[in-house]
PDB file of C-alpha atoms in Angstrom:
ATOM      1  CA  MET A1361      16.099 168.676 137.553  1.00 54.00           C
ATOM      2  CA  ASP A1362      13.375 166.774 139.385  1.00 82.00           C
ATOM      3  CA  ILE A1363      10.840 169.565 139.746  1.00 92.00           C
ATOM      4  CA  PRO A1364       9.327 171.855 137.137  1.00 93.00           C
ATOM      5  CA  LEU A1365      11.320 175.014 136.541  1.00 94.00           C
ATOM      6  CA  GLU A1366       8.451 177.290 137.585  1.00 94.00           C
ATOM      7  CA  VAL A1367       7.939 175.373 140.849  1.00 94.00           C
ATOM      8  CA  GLY A1368      11.655 175.627 141.615  1.00 95.00           C
ATOM      9  CA  LYS A1369      11.568 179.351 140.915  1.00 96.00           C
ATOM     10  CA  ALA A1370       8.614 179.761 143.269  1.00 95.00           C
ATOM     11  CA  ILE A1371      10.412 177.882 146.036  1.00 94.00           C
ATOM     12  CA  TYR A1372      13.620 179.890 145.546  1.00 94.00           C
ATOM     13  CA  ARG A1373      11.760 183.187 145.483  1.00 94.00           C
ATOM     14  CA  THR A1374       9.808 182.296 148.613  1.00 94.00           C
ATOM     15  CA  ALA A1375      12.781 180.977 150.561  1.00 92.00           C
ATOM     16  CA  ILE A1376      15.775 182.948 149.306  1.00 90.00           C
ATOM     17  CA  ASP A1377      15.196 185.962 147.087  1.00 89.00           C
ATOM     18  CA  ARG A1378      11.784 187.389 146.264  1.00 90.00           C
ATOM     19  CA  LYS A1379      13.419 189.712 143.724  1.00 91.00           C
ATOM     20  CA  ALA A1380      15.065 186.996 141.605  1.00 92.00           C
ATOM     21  CA  HIS A1381      14.117 187.657 137.985  1.00 93.00           C
ATOM     22  CA  ASP A1382      13.535 185.421 135.004  1.00 95.00           C
ATOM     23  CA  ALA A1383      16.181 187.574 133.286  1.00 94.00           C
ATOM     24  CA  GLU A1384      18.820 185.547 135.161  1.00 93.00           C
ATOM     25  CA  GLY A1385      18.482 183.127 132.263  1.00 94.00           C
ATOM     26  CA  VAL A1386      17.391 179.546 131.805  1.00 94.00           C
ATOM     27  CA  ALA A1387      20.824 178.036 132.533  1.00 96.00           C
ATOM     28  CA  TRP A1388      21.139 179.926 135.833  1.00 94.00           C
ATOM     29  CA  TRP A1389      17.630 178.973 136.881  1.00 96.00           C
ATOM     30  CA  ALA A1390      18.164 175.336 135.880  1.00 96.00           C
ATOM     31  CA  GLY A1391      21.201 175.182 138.164  1.00 94.00           C
ATOM     32  CA  VAL A1392      19.338 176.847 141.015  1.00 94.00           C
ATOM     33  CA  VAL A1393      16.344 174.539 140.638  1.00 95.00           C
ATOM     34  CA  ALA A1394      18.609 171.469 140.558  1.00 95.00           C
ATOM     35  CA  GLU A1395      20.122 172.596 143.866  1.00 94.00           C
ATOM     36  CA  VAL A1396      16.696 173.377 145.324  1.00 95.00           C
ATOM     37  CA  ALA A1397      15.649 169.823 144.406  1.00 95.00           C
ATOM     38  CA  ALA A1398      18.790 168.440 146.066  1.00 95.00           C
ATOM     39  CA  VAL A1399      18.019 170.450 149.218  1.00 94.00           C
ATOM     40  CA  ILE A1400      14.476 169.073 149.280  1.00 94.00           C
ATOM     41  CA  ARG A1401      15.699 165.530 148.648  1.00 94.00           C
ATOM     42  CA  ALA A1402      18.357 165.622 151.385  1.00 94.00           C
ATOM     43  CA  ASP A1403      17.838 163.315 154.349  1.00 93.00           C
ATOM     44  CA  ASN A1404      17.964 166.160 156.882  1.00 95.00           C
ATOM     45  CA  VAL A1405      18.575 169.890 157.208  1.00 95.00           C
ATOM     46  CA  SER A1406      22.302 169.447 157.875  1.00 95.00           C
ATOM     47  CA  ALA A1407      22.726 167.482 154.647  1.00 96.00           C
ATOM     48  CA  ALA A1408      20.555 170.013 152.830  1.00 94.00           C
ATOM     49  CA  ALA A1409      22.730 172.867 154.071  1.00 94.00           C
ATOM     50  CA  GLN A1410      25.813 171.158 152.636  1.00 94.00           C
ATOM     51  CA  VAL A1411      24.248 171.330 149.157  1.00 92.00           C
ATOM     52  CA  ILE A1412      24.116 175.121 149.240  1.00 91.00           C
ATOM     53  CA  LEU A1413      27.049 175.828 151.527  1.00 88.00           C
ATOM     54  CA  TRP A1414      29.067 177.082 148.549  1.00 86.00           C
ATOM     55  CA  TRP A1415      26.751 180.118 148.457  1.00 76.00           C
ATOM     56  CA  HIS A1416      28.632 181.158 151.633  1.00 67.00           C
ATOM     57  CA  ALA A1417      29.493 184.680 150.444  1.00 66.00           C
ATOM     58  CA  ASP A1418      25.826 185.373 149.820  1.00 67.00           C
ATOM     59  CA  TRP A1419      24.835 184.132 153.284  1.00 64.00           C
ATOM     60  CA  THR A1420      27.372 186.259 155.132  1.00 70.00           C
ATOM     61  CA  GLU A1421      26.432 189.405 153.203  1.00 71.00           C
ATOM     62  CA  VAL A1422      22.866 189.213 154.502  1.00 72.00           C
ATOM     63  CA  GLY A1423      23.585 187.661 157.902  1.00 81.00           C
ATOM     64  CA  ASP A1424      22.079 184.330 156.881  1.00 85.00           C
ATOM     65  CA  THR A1425      23.313 180.745 157.028  1.00 88.00           C
ATOM     66  CA  ALA A1426      23.113 177.787 154.676  1.00 88.00           C
ATOM     67  CA  ARG A1427      21.240 175.836 157.356  1.00 91.00           C
ATOM     68  CA  ALA A1428      18.583 178.545 157.773  1.00 91.00           C
ATOM     69  CA  ALA A1429      18.216 178.868 154.007  1.00 90.00           C
ATOM     70  CA  ALA A1430      17.941 175.091 153.602  1.00 92.00           C
ATOM     71  CA  SER A1431      15.210 175.061 156.233  1.00 93.00           C
ATOM     72  CA  ARG A1432      13.312 177.783 154.384  1.00 93.00           C
ATOM     73  CA  ILE A1433      13.654 175.952 151.063  1.00 91.00           C
ATOM     74  CA  ARG A1434      12.348 172.727 152.591  1.00 93.00           C
ATOM     75  CA  ARG A1435       9.470 174.577 154.296  1.00 92.00           C
ATOM     76  CA  ALA A1436       8.518 176.367 151.051  1.00 92.00           C
ATOM     77  CA  ALA A1437       8.546 173.029 149.214  1.00 91.00           C
ATOM     78  CA  ARG A1438       6.285 171.474 151.861  1.00 89.00           C
ATOM     79  CA  ASN A1439       3.912 174.428 151.583  1.00 89.00           C
ATOM     80  CA  LEU A1440       3.761 173.863 147.819  1.00 87.00           C
ATOM     81  CA  LYS A1441       3.360 170.121 148.468  1.00 82.00           C
ATOM     82  CA  VAL A1442       6.559 169.262 146.568  1.00 80.00           C
ATOM     83  CA  ARG A1443       7.962 165.869 147.523  1.00 70.00           C
ATOM     84  CA  LEU A1444      11.017 164.198 146.062  1.00 67.00           C
ATOM     85  CA  VAL A1445      12.396 160.739 146.652  1.00 53.00           C
ATOM     86  CA  THR A1446      15.694 160.691 148.531  1.00 54.00           C
ATOM     87  CA  GLN A1447      18.653 159.235 146.695  1.00 50.00           C
ATOM     88  CA  GLU A1448      20.090 155.998 148.032  1.00 45.00           C
TER      89      GLU A1448
END
């Protein structure tokens, strides 16, 4: 994880699910925050969407897409002034 857990939670809650609770557990949140960091670090929105594409069932249930969600995650990170170095 490249960003603090609480920052990752804030980004996820802003971009994806405002009702996500701490009760999900540390392991669940650590995985989510690692993926949020990977979305932020991605070279572009298309690459970012690929990181979270596996959440497909969740996107279709709410009429959303991985690309739209990736865009929201990246926007929320920018608003919180979170910057990560892209991997080479």
